[in-house]
Amino acid sequence: MSLLSVKDLHIHFHTRNGLVKAVNGVNFELNKGETLGIVGESGSGKTVCCYSLLGLLPSPPARIESGSASFEGKDLLHMPEEELRDIRGNRIAMIFQDPMTSLNPYMKLGAQLIEPLTIHSDISKDEARKRAIAAMQEVGIPEPERRIDCYPHEFSGGMRQRVMIAMALVTEPDILIADEPTTALDVTVQAQILDLIKKLQDKHDIAVIFISHDLGVIAGCADKIIVMHQGDIVESGTTDEIFYKTSHDYTKKLLNAIPTSGKPAAASLDTNKGQEPFFSIDQLQTNYDIRDGSFFGNGKKEIHKAVDNVSLELVEGETLGLVGESGCGKSTIAKSIMRLVNISSGKITLDGKTISSLEGEELKRARGDFQMVFQDPYASLNPRMTVYDSLAEALNTQSNIDKSALLDRVVNLMTDVGLPAQAIRKYPHEFSGGQRQRIAIARALALQPRLLIADEPVSALDVTIQAQILDLLLKLIQKYRITMIFISHDLSVVRYLTDRTAVMYQGKIVEYGETEEIFNKPKHKYTQALLSAIPIADPDKERSRERIIFSPE
């Protein structure tokens, strides 16, 4: 008998704009100790399906129209709230996608870990604290006795996700639902979290439902997979069947969206040898002052070298990949080039002009030549401005252009990034994440820059949308012969897009060269560790390979 059996599940959202059929007749079973992967793009219904099991759907507008979810003989969908509360967080636990929005910023982590124990177990607070510390230790958090009294903001993204795993496992549940738990994490941290979930599952014999948009991520951890598209299950089977004997076009589309090769030959530069540098960074150093102690800033001052003596050169039309984990200094280099932070020393040159020394109006005029695409398009687009206003604003900052010509330019920009012209009067919230990123790219291209900096522009997107954005960038840099710096923690994405790659670690460049050379023959241990952490869309290879752990000397 299966631990969980979901049959003929239908969930509809009754909205002002009509009926949305989010889940259409979903069926699956989960056995003890088994891992089920639910895969599909955003909006496919995978998260809605799992939220319904725990009574987490917003009602209204969500409504479970029909179906059952039998857990040990009891139907979760029609269970009284009081009875479901005893199961939720106790017998069935959940790891949410974003730990920072799931953890209470006003509560210490210890209090948040102890809370489910005191609710679901008849134990004292002292005993609950001991179990919380043990759970933190089990998920690999150092110094748990001290760090249990920290707040969420004092932890990195990977450590916060470990806290979420500890919180989910502290009550020793039978089923763990992991909803995109590694989407926004570095590849090395992602690999650690995946290995940790697998280790804890084996140790405690837990059944796991792993939700993801990336088949490569769950290749090595799922026993069976269901593929969802627009609320329907389009394909299901064992992991090997899905990867090696797939029959549905949508599953093939998901598999083909995972970058597995180098930059297309048609998009590569003919040569970058013997050409004069178009853009260069010479011994760049960017420091941050960190003060300890008093709230008023009169404590001890320390200097953090975010970028430590970095030098780079690009020829015109070249794309450079800048890779490394969070905190290594990649984004600080981007902000230094854009003059969004003050550099401590060094020189930045673009086409013979020293942009690191420009100030005031001179800097404002020069900024048309170097633009940036940020990681989160929703945060970088003004929610109160239409697409037309956002793009027109960029054009108006550098030139006085009449309204008819302005409209034509805006429409051309929309066409360049593959969006319909009639969408220019919409607001950012009316677009999907991938469409918003296209708008952000259009705004960066509005002034026809000669240097484009893309800072993690695809890290939080579905693999299919990611593939579209990567192909779009390839097309645009070819069309306008743009020189680009592409920042990412994912070497597979960088391999597909770039000519050369620089690998950063703790503010320094530890390896630098042609992308294919670095990918095929990495010299530095840190680069090898990054490469070993990339998910492989091949279950046999993913299960058998060994990850390289980098330990600085």
Coordinates of C-alpha atoms in Angstrom, one line a residue:
M1 CA 0.0 0.0 0.0
S2 CA 1.4 3.4 -1.0
L3 CA 2.0 6.1 1.6
L4 CA 0.3 8.8 -0.4
S5 CA -2.2 8.3 -3.3
V6 CA -3.5 11.2 -5.2
K7 CA -6.4 10.4 -7.6
D8 CA -8.2 12.5 -10.2
L9 CA -7.3 15.9 -8.6
H10 CA -8.9 18.9 -10.2
I11 CA -8.2 22.4 -8.9
H12 CA -9.7 25.6 -10.5
F13 CA -9.1 29.3 -9.7
H14 CA -12.2 31.4 -10.0
T15 CA -10.9 34.8 -10.8
R16 CA -12.4 38.1 -12.0
N17 CA -10.9 37.4 -15.4
G18 CA -12.5 34.0 -15.7
L19 CA -11.9 30.3 -14.8
V20 CA -8.3 29.0 -14.6
K21 CA -8.0 25.3 -14.6
A22 CA -4.7 24.9 -12.7
V23 CA -4.7 21.1 -12.2
N24 CA -6.6 18.7 -14.4
G25 CA -7.1 15.1 -13.3
V26 CA -3.7 14.5 -11.7
N27 CA -2.9 11.0 -10.4
F28 CA 0.3 9.8 -8.7
E29 CA 1.4 7.5 -5.8
L30 CA 4.3 7.8 -3.4
N31 CA 5.8 5.0 -1.4
K32 CA 7.9 5.2 1.8
G33 CA 11.5 6.1 1.1
E34 CA 10.8 7.0 -2.5
T35 CA 11.5 10.3 -4.4
L36 CA 8.9 11.6 -6.8
G37 CA 10.0 14.4 -9.1
I38 CA 7.3 16.7 -10.4
V39 CA 8.7 18.7 -13.3
G40 CA 7.3 21.5 -15.5
E41 CA 7.5 25.2 -16.3
S42 CA 6.0 28.0 -14.1
G43 CA 2.3 27.8 -14.3
S44 CA 2.2 24.1 -15.0
G45 CA 0.3 23.3 -11.8
K46 CA 3.1 21.4 -9.9
T47 CA 3.2 23.7 -6.8
V48 CA -0.6 24.1 -6.7
C49 CA -1.0 20.4 -6.7
C50 CA 1.3 20.0 -3.7
Y51 CA -0.1 23.0 -1.8
S52 CA -3.5 21.4 -2.0
L53 CA -2.3 18.4 0.0
L54 CA -1.6 20.7 3.0
G55 CA -4.5 23.1 2.7
L56 CA -2.2 25.9 1.7
L57 CA -4.2 27.1 -1.4
P58 CA -5.8 30.6 -1.1
S59 CA -9.5 30.1 -0.9
P60 CA -11.0 32.0 -2.7
P61 CA -10.0 32.0 -5.6
A62 CA -8.7 28.4 -5.5
R63 CA -11.2 25.6 -5.2
I64 CA -10.6 21.8 -5.2
E65 CA -13.3 20.7 -7.6
S66 CA -12.8 16.9 -7.2
G67 CA -10.3 14.2 -6.4
S68 CA -8.8 12.6 -3.3
A69 CA -5.4 12.5 -1.6
S70 CA -5.2 9.5 0.6
F71 CA -2.5 9.5 3.3
E72 CA -2.5 6.4 5.4
G73 CA -6.2 5.8 4.6
K74 CA -7.3 9.4 5.3
D75 CA -8.2 11.9 2.7
L76 CA -6.2 15.1 3.1
L77 CA -8.4 17.1 0.8
H78 CA -11.6 16.7 2.9
M79 CA -10.0 16.5 6.3
P80 CA -11.2 19.0 9.1
E81 CA -8.7 21.8 9.5
E82 CA -7.9 20.8 13.1
E83 CA -6.9 17.3 12.0
L84 CA -5.0 18.6 9.0
R85 CA -3.0 20.9 11.3
D86 CA -1.7 17.9 13.2
I87 CA -0.4 16.4 9.9
R88 CA 1.0 19.6 8.3
G89 CA 4.5 20.3 9.5
N90 CA 4.5 17.1 11.5
R91 CA 3.8 14.1 9.3
I92 CA 4.1 16.0 6.0
A93 CA 6.7 18.9 6.0
M94 CA 7.6 21.3 3.3
I95 CA 10.7 23.2 2.1
F96 CA 9.7 26.3 0.3
Q97 CA 11.5 27.9 -2.6
D98 CA 12.6 31.2 -0.9
P99 CA 13.8 30.7 2.7
M100 CA 14.1 34.4 3.3
T101 CA 10.3 34.9 2.7
S102 CA 9.5 31.7 4.6
L103 CA 11.5 32.5 7.7
N104 CA 10.3 35.2 10.1
P105 CA 12.9 38.0 10.1
Y106 CA 11.9 39.2 13.5
M107 CA 12.3 35.8 15.2
K108 CA 15.6 34.1 16.1
L109 CA 16.1 30.8 14.2
G110 CA 16.0 28.8 17.4
A111 CA 12.4 30.0 18.2
Q112 CA 11.3 29.1 14.6
L113 CA 12.9 25.6 14.9
I114 CA 11.4 25.0 18.3
E115 CA 7.9 26.1 17.4
P116 CA 6.9 23.0 15.4
L117 CA 8.2 20.8 18.2
T118 CA 6.2 22.5 20.9
I119 CA 3.1 22.4 18.7
H120 CA 3.3 18.8 17.6
S121 CA 5.2 17.2 20.5
D122 CA 4.6 17.1 24.2
I123 CA 8.1 18.1 25.2
S124 CA 9.7 20.9 27.2
K125 CA 11.3 23.9 25.7
D126 CA 14.7 22.8 26.9
E127 CA 14.3 19.4 25.2
A128 CA 13.0 21.1 22.1
R129 CA 16.0 23.4 22.0
K130 CA 18.3 20.4 22.2
R131 CA 16.5 18.7 19.3
A132 CA 16.7 21.9 17.3
I133 CA 20.4 22.2 17.8
A134 CA 20.8 18.5 16.8
A135 CA 18.8 19.2 13.6
M136 CA 21.0 22.2 12.7
Q137 CA 24.1 20.1 13.2
E138 CA 22.6 17.3 11.1
V139 CA 22.1 19.7 8.1
G140 CA 25.7 20.9 8.3
I141 CA 25.3 24.3 10.1
P142 CA 28.6 25.0 11.9
E143 CA 28.5 26.0 15.6
P144 CA 24.8 25.2 16.0
E145 CA 24.8 26.0 19.8
R146 CA 25.7 29.6 19.0
R147 CA 24.0 30.1 15.7
I148 CA 20.6 28.9 16.9
D149 CA 20.3 32.4 18.5
C150 CA 21.0 34.2 15.2
Y151 CA 18.4 35.9 12.9
P152 CA 17.8 34.8 9.3
H153 CA 19.6 37.8 7.8
E154 CA 22.8 36.7 9.5
F155 CA 22.9 33.6 7.3
S156 CA 23.8 33.1 3.6
G157 CA 21.2 31.9 1.1
G158 CA 22.5 28.3 1.3
M159 CA 22.6 28.3 5.1
R160 CA 19.1 29.7 5.3
Q161 CA 17.9 26.8 3.0
R162 CA 19.7 24.4 5.4
V163 CA 17.7 26.0 8.3
M164 CA 14.5 25.4 6.3
I165 CA 15.5 21.7 5.8
A166 CA 16.2 21.4 9.6
M167 CA 12.9 23.0 10.4
A168 CA 11.1 20.5 8.0
L169 CA 12.9 17.5 9.5
V170 CA 12.9 18.4 13.1
T171 CA 9.5 16.7 13.7
E172 CA 10.7 13.5 11.8
P173 CA 8.0 13.6 9.0
D174 CA 7.0 10.7 6.8
I175 CA 6.8 12.9 3.6
L176 CA 9.0 15.9 2.7
I177 CA 7.8 18.2 -0.1
A178 CA 10.7 20.3 -1.6
D179 CA 9.4 23.1 -3.7
E180 CA 12.2 24.4 -6.0
P181 CA 14.6 24.4 -3.0
T182 CA 17.7 25.2 -5.1
T183 CA 16.5 27.5 -7.9
A184 CA 18.3 30.7 -6.8
L185 CA 21.3 29.1 -5.2
D186 CA 24.9 28.8 -6.6
V187 CA 25.6 25.5 -8.4
T188 CA 28.0 24.4 -5.6
V189 CA 25.5 25.2 -2.9
Q190 CA 22.7 23.6 -5.0
A191 CA 24.8 20.4 -5.2
Q192 CA 25.3 20.4 -1.4
I193 CA 21.6 20.9 -0.7
L194 CA 20.7 18.1 -3.1
D195 CA 23.2 15.7 -1.5
L196 CA 22.0 16.7 1.9
I197 CA 18.3 16.0 1.1
K198 CA 19.3 12.6 -0.3
K199 CA 21.5 11.7 2.7
L200 CA 18.8 12.7 5.2
Q201 CA 16.2 10.8 3.2
D202 CA 18.2 7.6 3.3
K203 CA 18.9 8.0 7.0
H204 CA 15.3 8.6 8.1
D205 CA 13.6 6.6 5.3
I206 CA 11.5 9.7 4.2
A207 CA 9.4 9.9 1.1
V208 CA 10.2 13.0 -0.9
I209 CA 8.3 15.0 -3.5
F210 CA 10.8 17.2 -5.4
I211 CA 9.3 20.0 -7.5
S212 CA 11.5 21.6 -10.2
H213 CA 11.5 23.1 -13.6
D214 CA 14.9 21.6 -14.4
L215 CA 15.1 17.9 -15.3
G216 CA 18.9 18.1 -14.9
V217 CA 18.5 19.0 -11.2
I218 CA 16.5 15.9 -10.3
A219 CA 18.3 13.5 -12.6
G220 CA 20.3 11.9 -9.8
C221 CA 17.8 12.0 -7.0
A222 CA 14.3 11.0 -8.3
D223 CA 13.1 7.4 -8.6
K224 CA 10.2 8.4 -10.8
I225 CA 9.0 11.6 -12.5
I226 CA 5.8 13.1 -13.6
V227 CA 6.0 15.9 -16.2
M228 CA 3.3 18.6 -16.0
H229 CA 2.2 21.1 -18.6
Q230 CA -0.8 23.5 -18.2
G231 CA -2.3 21.5 -15.4
D232 CA -2.0 18.1 -17.1
I233 CA 0.4 15.2 -16.6
V234 CA 1.8 14.7 -20.1
E235 CA 4.3 12.0 -19.2
S236 CA 5.2 9.8 -16.2
G237 CA 7.5 7.0 -15.5
T238 CA 10.8 6.0 -13.9
T239 CA 13.6 8.4 -14.1
D240 CA 15.4 6.3 -16.7
E241 CA 12.2 6.0 -18.8
I242 CA 11.8 9.8 -18.8
F243 CA 15.4 10.5 -19.7
Y244 CA 16.2 7.6 -22.1
K245 CA 12.8 6.7 -23.6
T246 CA 10.9 10.0 -23.5
S247 CA 7.9 10.1 -25.9
H248 CA 6.3 13.5 -25.4
D249 CA 7.4 16.6 -27.3
Y250 CA 7.1 18.8 -24.1
T251 CA 9.5 16.5 -22.1
K252 CA 11.9 16.6 -25.1
K253 CA 11.6 20.4 -25.0
L254 CA 12.6 20.5 -21.3
L255 CA 15.5 18.3 -21.9
N256 CA 16.7 20.2 -24.9
A257 CA 16.6 23.5 -23.0
I258 CA 19.4 22.4 -20.6
P259 CA 22.7 23.9 -21.9
T260 CA 25.1 21.1 -22.7
S261 CA 27.4 22.4 -25.4
G262 CA 29.6 25.3 -26.2
K263 CA 28.8 28.6 -28.0
P264 CA 27.3 28.0 -31.5
A265 CA 30.0 28.4 -34.1
A266 CA 27.9 30.9 -36.0
A267 CA 27.8 33.2 -33.0
S268 CA 31.5 33.0 -32.1
L269 CA 34.1 35.6 -33.0
D270 CA 36.2 34.7 -36.0
T271 CA 39.3 35.6 -33.9
N272 CA 40.2 37.7 -31.0
K273 CA 43.9 37.4 -31.4
G274 CA 46.0 40.4 -32.4
Q275 CA 43.2 42.9 -31.9
E276 CA 43.5 45.9 -29.7
P277 CA 41.6 45.7 -26.5
F278 CA 38.2 47.5 -26.8
F279 CA 37.5 47.3 -23.0
S280 CA 40.0 46.8 -20.2
I281 CA 40.2 46.7 -16.4
D282 CA 43.6 47.3 -15.0
Q283 CA 44.4 46.3 -11.4
L284 CA 40.9 47.2 -10.2
Q285 CA 40.4 47.2 -6.4
T286 CA 37.0 47.9 -4.8
N287 CA 36.9 47.9 -1.0
Y288 CA 33.9 48.1 1.4
D289 CA 34.3 49.6 4.9
I290 CA 32.7 47.4 7.6
R291 CA 32.2 48.9 11.0
D292 CA 31.9 46.8 14.2
G293 CA 30.0 47.9 17.3
S294 CA 28.0 51.1 17.7
F295 CA 24.9 51.7 15.7
F296 CA 26.2 55.3 15.2
G297 CA 29.2 54.0 13.2
N298 CA 32.0 54.9 15.7
G299 CA 33.0 51.2 16.2
K300 CA 36.1 49.5 14.8
K301 CA 36.5 49.8 11.0
E302 CA 37.5 46.9 8.8
I303 CA 38.2 46.9 5.1
H304 CA 36.8 44.1 3.0
K305 CA 38.4 43.7 -0.4
A306 CA 35.4 42.8 -2.6
V307 CA 37.5 43.1 -5.8
D308 CA 41.2 42.5 -5.3
N309 CA 43.6 43.6 -8.0
V310 CA 41.6 42.3 -11.0
S311 CA 42.7 42.9 -14.6
L312 CA 40.7 41.9 -17.7
E313 CA 40.7 42.7 -21.5
L314 CA 38.0 42.3 -24.1
V315 CA 38.1 42.9 -27.9
E316 CA 35.1 44.4 -29.6
G317 CA 32.2 42.0 -30.1
E318 CA 33.6 39.5 -27.6
T319 CA 31.5 38.0 -24.7
L320 CA 33.3 37.3 -21.5
G321 CA 31.9 35.1 -18.8
L322 CA 32.5 36.0 -15.2
V323 CA 31.7 33.1 -12.9
G324 CA 32.0 32.3 -9.2
E325 CA 29.9 31.8 -6.1
S326 CA 27.9 34.5 -4.3
G327 CA 30.2 36.9 -2.5
C328 CA 33.2 36.3 -4.8
G329 CA 33.0 39.9 -6.2
K330 CA 31.4 39.4 -9.7
S331 CA 28.6 41.9 -9.1
T332 CA 30.9 44.3 -7.5
I333 CA 33.0 44.4 -10.7
A334 CA 29.8 45.1 -12.6
K335 CA 28.8 47.9 -10.3
S336 CA 32.4 49.3 -10.4
I337 CA 32.3 49.4 -14.2
M338 CA 28.8 51.1 -14.1
R339 CA 30.1 53.5 -11.5
L340 CA 27.4 52.4 -9.0
V341 CA 30.1 52.0 -6.4
N342 CA 33.3 53.9 -5.8
I343 CA 36.4 52.0 -6.8
S344 CA 39.5 52.2 -4.5
S345 CA 42.1 52.0 -7.2
G346 CA 42.7 50.9 -10.7
K347 CA 41.6 51.9 -14.2
I348 CA 38.6 51.1 -16.4
T349 CA 38.9 51.9 -20.1
L350 CA 36.2 51.7 -22.8
D351 CA 37.4 52.3 -26.4
G352 CA 40.3 54.5 -25.3
K353 CA 38.2 56.5 -22.8
T354 CA 39.0 56.2 -19.1
I355 CA 35.5 55.8 -17.7
S356 CA 36.7 55.3 -14.1
S357 CA 37.7 58.9 -13.8
L358 CA 34.5 60.5 -15.3
E359 CA 32.2 62.5 -13.1
G360 CA 29.0 64.5 -13.3
E361 CA 27.5 65.4 -16.6
E362 CA 30.5 63.8 -18.4
L363 CA 29.7 60.5 -16.8
K364 CA 26.0 60.8 -17.5
R365 CA 26.7 61.4 -21.2
A366 CA 29.1 58.5 -21.4
R367 CA 26.7 56.0 -19.7
G368 CA 24.9 55.5 -23.0
D369 CA 27.9 53.4 -24.1
F370 CA 27.8 51.0 -21.2
Q371 CA 24.5 49.5 -19.9
M372 CA 23.5 46.8 -17.5
V373 CA 20.8 44.1 -17.3
F374 CA 20.1 43.3 -13.6
Q375 CA 19.3 39.9 -12.1
D376 CA 15.7 40.6 -11.0
P377 CA 13.7 42.5 -13.8
Y378 CA 10.8 43.1 -11.5
A379 CA 12.9 44.9 -9.0
S380 CA 14.7 46.9 -11.7
L381 CA 11.5 48.0 -13.6
N382 CA 9.4 50.8 -12.1
P383 CA 6.0 49.1 -11.3
R384 CA 4.2 52.5 -11.9
M385 CA 5.6 53.0 -15.4
T386 CA 4.3 51.3 -18.5
V387 CA 6.8 49.6 -20.8
Y388 CA 6.6 52.5 -23.2
D389 CA 7.4 55.0 -20.4
S390 CA 10.4 52.9 -19.2
L391 CA 11.9 52.6 -22.7
A392 CA 11.1 56.2 -23.6
E393 CA 12.7 57.4 -20.4
A394 CA 16.0 55.7 -21.4
L395 CA 15.9 57.3 -24.9
N396 CA 15.0 60.7 -23.6
T397 CA 17.9 60.9 -21.2
Q398 CA 20.4 61.0 -24.0
S399 CA 18.6 62.8 -26.8
N400 CA 15.7 65.1 -27.6
I401 CA 13.5 63.0 -29.9
D402 CA 10.0 63.8 -31.2
K403 CA 7.1 61.7 -30.2
S404 CA 6.5 59.9 -33.5
A405 CA 10.2 58.9 -33.8
L406 CA 10.2 57.9 -30.1
L407 CA 7.2 55.6 -30.6
D408 CA 9.0 54.0 -33.6
R409 CA 12.1 53.4 -31.6
V410 CA 10.2 51.9 -28.7
V411 CA 8.3 49.5 -31.1
N412 CA 11.6 48.5 -32.8
L413 CA 13.1 47.7 -29.4
M414 CA 10.1 45.5 -28.5
T415 CA 10.5 43.7 -31.9
D416 CA 14.2 43.2 -31.2
V417 CA 13.4 41.3 -28.0
G418 CA 10.5 39.4 -29.4
L419 CA 7.6 41.1 -27.7
P420 CA 4.4 42.4 -29.5
A421 CA 4.2 46.2 -30.1
Q422 CA 0.7 46.4 -28.6
A423 CA 2.2 45.4 -25.2
I424 CA 4.0 48.8 -24.7
R425 CA 1.0 50.2 -22.7
K426 CA 1.1 47.4 -20.2
Y427 CA 2.8 47.5 -16.7
P428 CA 5.5 45.2 -15.5
H429 CA 3.2 43.1 -13.3
E430 CA 1.2 42.1 -16.5
F431 CA 4.2 40.1 -17.9
S432 CA 5.8 36.8 -17.0
G433 CA 9.3 36.7 -15.5
G434 CA 10.9 35.9 -18.9
Q435 CA 8.9 38.7 -20.6
R436 CA 10.0 41.2 -17.9
Q437 CA 13.6 40.2 -18.5
R438 CA 13.1 40.8 -22.3
I439 CA 11.9 44.3 -21.4
A440 CA 14.9 44.9 -19.2
I441 CA 17.2 43.9 -22.1
A442 CA 15.3 46.2 -24.4
R443 CA 15.8 49.1 -22.0
A444 CA 19.5 48.3 -21.7
L445 CA 19.7 48.3 -25.6
A446 CA 17.7 51.5 -26.0
L447 CA 20.8 53.7 -26.1
Q448 CA 22.7 51.3 -28.4
P449 CA 25.5 50.6 -25.9
R450 CA 28.8 49.3 -26.9
L451 CA 29.3 47.4 -23.7
L452 CA 26.5 45.4 -22.1
I453 CA 26.8 43.9 -18.6
A454 CA 24.3 41.1 -17.8
D455 CA 24.3 40.2 -14.1
E456 CA 22.7 36.8 -13.5
P457 CA 19.9 37.6 -16.0
V458 CA 18.6 33.9 -16.2
S459 CA 19.3 32.5 -12.7
A460 CA 15.7 32.4 -11.5
L461 CA 14.0 31.6 -14.8
D462 CA 12.6 28.2 -16.1
V463 CA 15.1 26.3 -18.2
T464 CA 13.0 26.8 -21.3
I465 CA 12.7 30.6 -20.7
Q466 CA 16.4 30.6 -19.9
A467 CA 17.2 29.1 -23.2
Q468 CA 15.1 31.7 -25.0
I469 CA 16.9 34.6 -23.2
L470 CA 20.3 33.1 -24.0
D471 CA 19.4 32.7 -27.7
L472 CA 18.0 36.3 -27.7
L473 CA 21.3 37.7 -26.2
L474 CA 23.3 35.8 -28.8
K475 CA 21.2 37.2 -31.6
L476 CA 21.3 40.8 -30.3
I477 CA 25.1 40.9 -29.6
Q478 CA 25.6 39.6 -33.2
K479 CA 23.2 42.1 -34.7
Y480 CA 24.6 45.1 -33.0
R481 CA 28.2 43.8 -32.4
I482 CA 27.9 44.4 -28.7
T483 CA 30.8 43.6 -26.3
M484 CA 29.3 41.8 -23.3
I485 CA 30.3 40.7 -19.8
F486 CA 28.0 37.9 -18.7
I487 CA 27.9 37.2 -14.9
S488 CA 26.8 33.8 -13.6
H489 CA 27.4 31.1 -11.1
D490 CA 26.4 28.5 -13.7
L491 CA 29.3 27.4 -16.0
S492 CA 27.0 25.5 -18.3
V493 CA 25.1 28.7 -19.2
V494 CA 28.4 30.6 -19.5
R495 CA 29.8 27.9 -21.8
Y496 CA 26.9 28.3 -24.2
L497 CA 27.2 32.1 -24.4
T498 CA 30.8 33.2 -24.0
D499 CA 34.1 33.3 -25.9
R500 CA 36.3 33.6 -22.8
T501 CA 35.7 33.0 -19.1
A502 CA 37.2 34.4 -15.9
V503 CA 36.6 32.4 -12.7
M504 CA 36.5 34.5 -9.5
Y505 CA 37.1 33.4 -5.9
Q506 CA 37.2 35.8 -2.9
G507 CA 37.7 38.9 -5.0
K508 CA 40.5 37.5 -7.2
I509 CA 40.5 35.8 -10.6
V510 CA 41.9 32.3 -10.2
E511 CA 41.5 31.1 -13.8
Y512 CA 41.1 33.0 -17.1
G513 CA 41.1 31.8 -20.7
E514 CA 39.0 30.6 -23.6
T515 CA 35.7 29.1 -22.4
E516 CA 36.1 25.7 -24.0
E517 CA 39.6 25.3 -22.7
I518 CA 38.5 26.1 -19.2
F519 CA 35.5 23.8 -19.5
N520 CA 37.5 20.8 -20.9
K521 CA 40.8 21.3 -19.1
P522 CA 40.2 23.3 -15.8
K523 CA 43.4 23.9 -14.0
H524 CA 42.3 25.4 -10.7
K525 CA 40.7 23.2 -8.0
Y526 CA 38.0 25.8 -7.5
T527 CA 37.0 25.7 -11.2
Q528 CA 37.0 21.9 -11.1
A529 CA 34.6 22.1 -8.1
L530 CA 32.3 24.5 -10.0
L531 CA 32.2 22.2 -13.0
S532 CA 31.6 19.1 -10.9
A533 CA 28.5 20.7 -9.3
I534 CA 26.7 21.4 -12.6
P535 CA 23.6 19.1 -12.9
I536 CA 23.9 16.5 -15.6
A537 CA 20.8 15.6 -17.6
D538 CA 21.8 11.9 -17.5
P539 CA 20.8 9.8 -14.5
D540 CA 23.5 7.2 -14.9
K541 CA 26.3 9.8 -15.0
E542 CA 24.7 11.9 -12.3
R543 CA 24.5 9.0 -9.9
S544 CA 28.0 7.7 -10.5
R545 CA 30.1 10.9 -10.6
E546 CA 32.0 12.3 -7.6
R547 CA 31.7 15.9 -6.7
I548 CA 34.9 17.9 -6.1
I549 CA 34.9 19.8 -2.8
F550 CA 37.2 22.9 -2.9
S551 CA 39.0 23.6 0.3
P552 CA 41.2 26.7 0.3
E553 CA 44.7 26.1 1.6

